[in-house]
Amino acid sequence: MSSQPAPASLPGLQFNNSFTQLPAPFFRRVAPQGLKEPVLVSFNQPLADQLGLSFDSAEDQALFLQAMSGNATLPGSDPVAMKYTGHQFGYYNPDLGDGRGLLLGEIHDRQGKHWDLHLKGAGTTPFSRGGDGRAVLRSCIREYLCSEAMYGLGIPTTRALCIVGSQEPVYRETVETGATLLRVASTHIRFGHFEYFYYSRDEKNLKVLADYLIGQQFPHWQDNPDRYQLLLEEAVRRTARLIAHWQAVGFNHGVMNTDNMSILGETFDYGPFAFLDDFQSDYICNHSDYQGRYAFNQQPGIGFWNCQCLAQAMLPLVGEKAALAALEQYDEHFHGHLIGLFRAKLGFEKQLEGDALLVRDLLREMERNRVDYSIFFRQLGHIRSVQEPGGARDLFIDRAAFDGWAERYQRRLAAESATPAQRSERMNRHNPKYILRNYMAQTAIEKAQQGDFSEVNRLLHLLQKPFDEQPENDHYAALPPDWGKGMEISCSS
Ligand code: AMP
Ligand code: MG
């Protein structure tokens, strides 16, 4: 193993490794396998500030780079590969686990909030299943930018502190280069962690897992006899709300396997994701998803299916009645949250009965007219009246269809008390001007592969404020170029 003990610690990185205090089946200790000749591709300063990390001196920066490329293990860190399993494309796979990422340890930020630090691309582990344990620069950039974009959009997500690149060849469809991503998350516990203990019939550790999570994230439930039921209900509700967010913002995750579902309802494991360009309800971003299991319009149902897997895995803790009661909450939370998000997108403060129908008919026409999803909603905020529809109408081929809908919309707006200017201002806070279209990520990747990291950093800053007008960046808010529309993304990462 190339990793060596580090001579000094880094300010703010005081690890505690509560996960490694758990029983042996939860993890395997693994030393990272360092990348040769590491270079810092990008550093997420706002996240570092939030975590209370600053590495000002040259020594600190050098040590940080060594640690983030897997060449040094920081004092106090105790890297482990977590064991989990999960349902992949509907089928149970007992052999999963961290195959190319290591939980380095946990830290607390200035507010005392717990964060897991996970180094993706750190080499092989006992769960690598013949894989090389590496992550390529391309996939690290995609996860880094998209997780930050989600955070900027106010959608629960894991984040990432930095990307380190290297010249190490990594073999995918073509030869690429190895990189690491330091993922920062409230937890790395997935639905699949529960499934592992359930399917290994290890009820003792299933309980240990649930109690560990409750102690860390929901300490106020610790002495509650119904704590496991509360945990399951919370996971179901958070998942429902997360997927409502994805649907409202037009995000297709692409690989909603239960090992990619965070128990805390955060967007997790960014692979072949996409933000919709034209609104296409059955859009499939994942090139390998031949059946469309994870198509955009399947996400709400798959979210529920995944919650069923979780409820099944928690049956020994909660019993059938409580499991069913928790699952029953999914629909109400999903639909309730979704209509709330759409009302905000349309500039409605009141809740009126016909709102869901108005949304349904709008989406139907948008799909028929192949209207760009994000641009339309942003433009809609600028409509003054049916007579002055602005750019929103121009996005429709069938203008009469838009006019018909816009008249209903205007009648509905009459029930609101806000002025057009107030509504427009409010809608701009719910309809992003800037999203991470796949062609934008692709451009940043191609430059980075040539050693120019400027576009990665530009997009990072752009996407941290997706609702703000950034006139110097207006071209990023335009329709995608033809080559970049509706790109299908390979699963390889
Ligand atoms: P993912 O599709 O990235 O969610 O990964 C599914 C499973 O495959 C996880 O257990 C990963 O750790 C593992 N995995 C993915 N890529 C690699 C790789 N290059 N080497 C080893 N394991 C991998
Ligand atoms: Mg995964």
mmCIF file of C-alpha atoms and ligand atoms in Angstrom, residues 84 88 96-100 128-129 131-134 172 259-260 269 493, ligand 1:
data_model
loop_
_atom_site.group_PDB
_atom_site.id
_atom_site.type_symbol
_atom_site.label_atom_id
_atom_site.label_comp_id
_atom_site.label_asym_id
_atom_site.label_seq_id
_atom_site.Cartn_x
_atom_site.Cartn_y
_atom_site.Cartn_z
ATOM 1 C CA TYR A 84 -24.168 -2.640 2.042
ATOM 2 C CA GLN A 88 -30.135 -2.987 -8.709
ATOM 3 C CA LEU A 96 -22.324 -4.649 -2.945
ATOM 4 C CA GLY A 97 -20.377 -2.311 -0.703
ATOM 5 C CA ASP A 98 -17.930 0.539 -1.172
ATOM 6 C CA GLY A 99 -16.001 -0.813 -4.130
ATOM 7 C CA ARG A 100 -14.036 2.309 -4.897
ATOM 8 C CA SER A 128 -14.672 -4.098 -5.703
ATOM 9 C CA ARG A 129 -15.971 -7.224 -7.490
ATOM 10 C CA GLY A 131 -13.515 -3.344 -10.622
ATOM 11 C CA ASP A 132 -10.420 -1.170 -10.531
ATOM 12 C CA GLY A 133 -11.482 0.897 -7.521
ATOM 13 C CA ARG A 134 -11.003 4.085 -9.487
ATOM 14 C CA ARG A 172 -13.436 2.698 -19.503
ATOM 15 C CA ASP A 259 -27.915 1.222 -2.834
ATOM 16 C CA ASN A 260 -28.030 4.735 -4.278
ATOM 17 C CA ASP A 269 -24.530 8.875 -6.142
ATOM 18 C CA SER A 493 -17.788 6.132 -14.173
HETATM 19 P P1 AMP B 1 -22.577 2.752 -8.755
HETATM 20 O O1 AMP B 1 -23.174 2.298 -10.051
HETATM 21 O O2 AMP B 1 -21.489 3.780 -8.915
HETATM 22 O O3 AMP B 1 -23.598 3.156 -7.764
HETATM 23 O O4 AMP B 1 -21.817 1.478 -8.169
HETATM 24 C C1 AMP B 1 -22.442 0.245 -7.878
HETATM 25 C C2 AMP B 1 -21.488 -0.623 -7.123
HETATM 26 O O5 AMP B 1 -20.336 -0.912 -7.910
HETATM 27 C C3 AMP B 1 -20.956 -0.036 -5.834
HETATM 28 O O6 AMP B 1 -20.823 -1.068 -4.911
HETATM 29 C C4 AMP B 1 -19.619 0.535 -6.235
HETATM 30 O O7 AMP B 1 -18.746 0.660 -5.168
HETATM 31 C C5 AMP B 1 -19.148 -0.477 -7.260
HETATM 32 N N1 AMP B 1 -18.251 0.121 -8.264
HETATM 33 C C6 AMP B 1 -18.574 0.995 -9.232
HETATM 34 N N2 AMP B 1 -17.492 1.289 -9.980
HETATM 35 C C7 AMP B 1 -16.459 0.597 -9.478
HETATM 36 C C8 AMP B 1 -15.070 0.470 -9.803
HETATM 37 N N3 AMP B 1 -14.536 1.146 -10.816
HETATM 38 N N4 AMP B 1 -14.320 -0.355 -9.063
HETATM 39 C C9 AMP B 1 -14.844 -1.047 -8.040
HETATM 40 N N5 AMP B 1 -16.132 -0.980 -7.684
HETATM 41 C C10 AMP B 1 -16.938 -0.175 -8.380
#
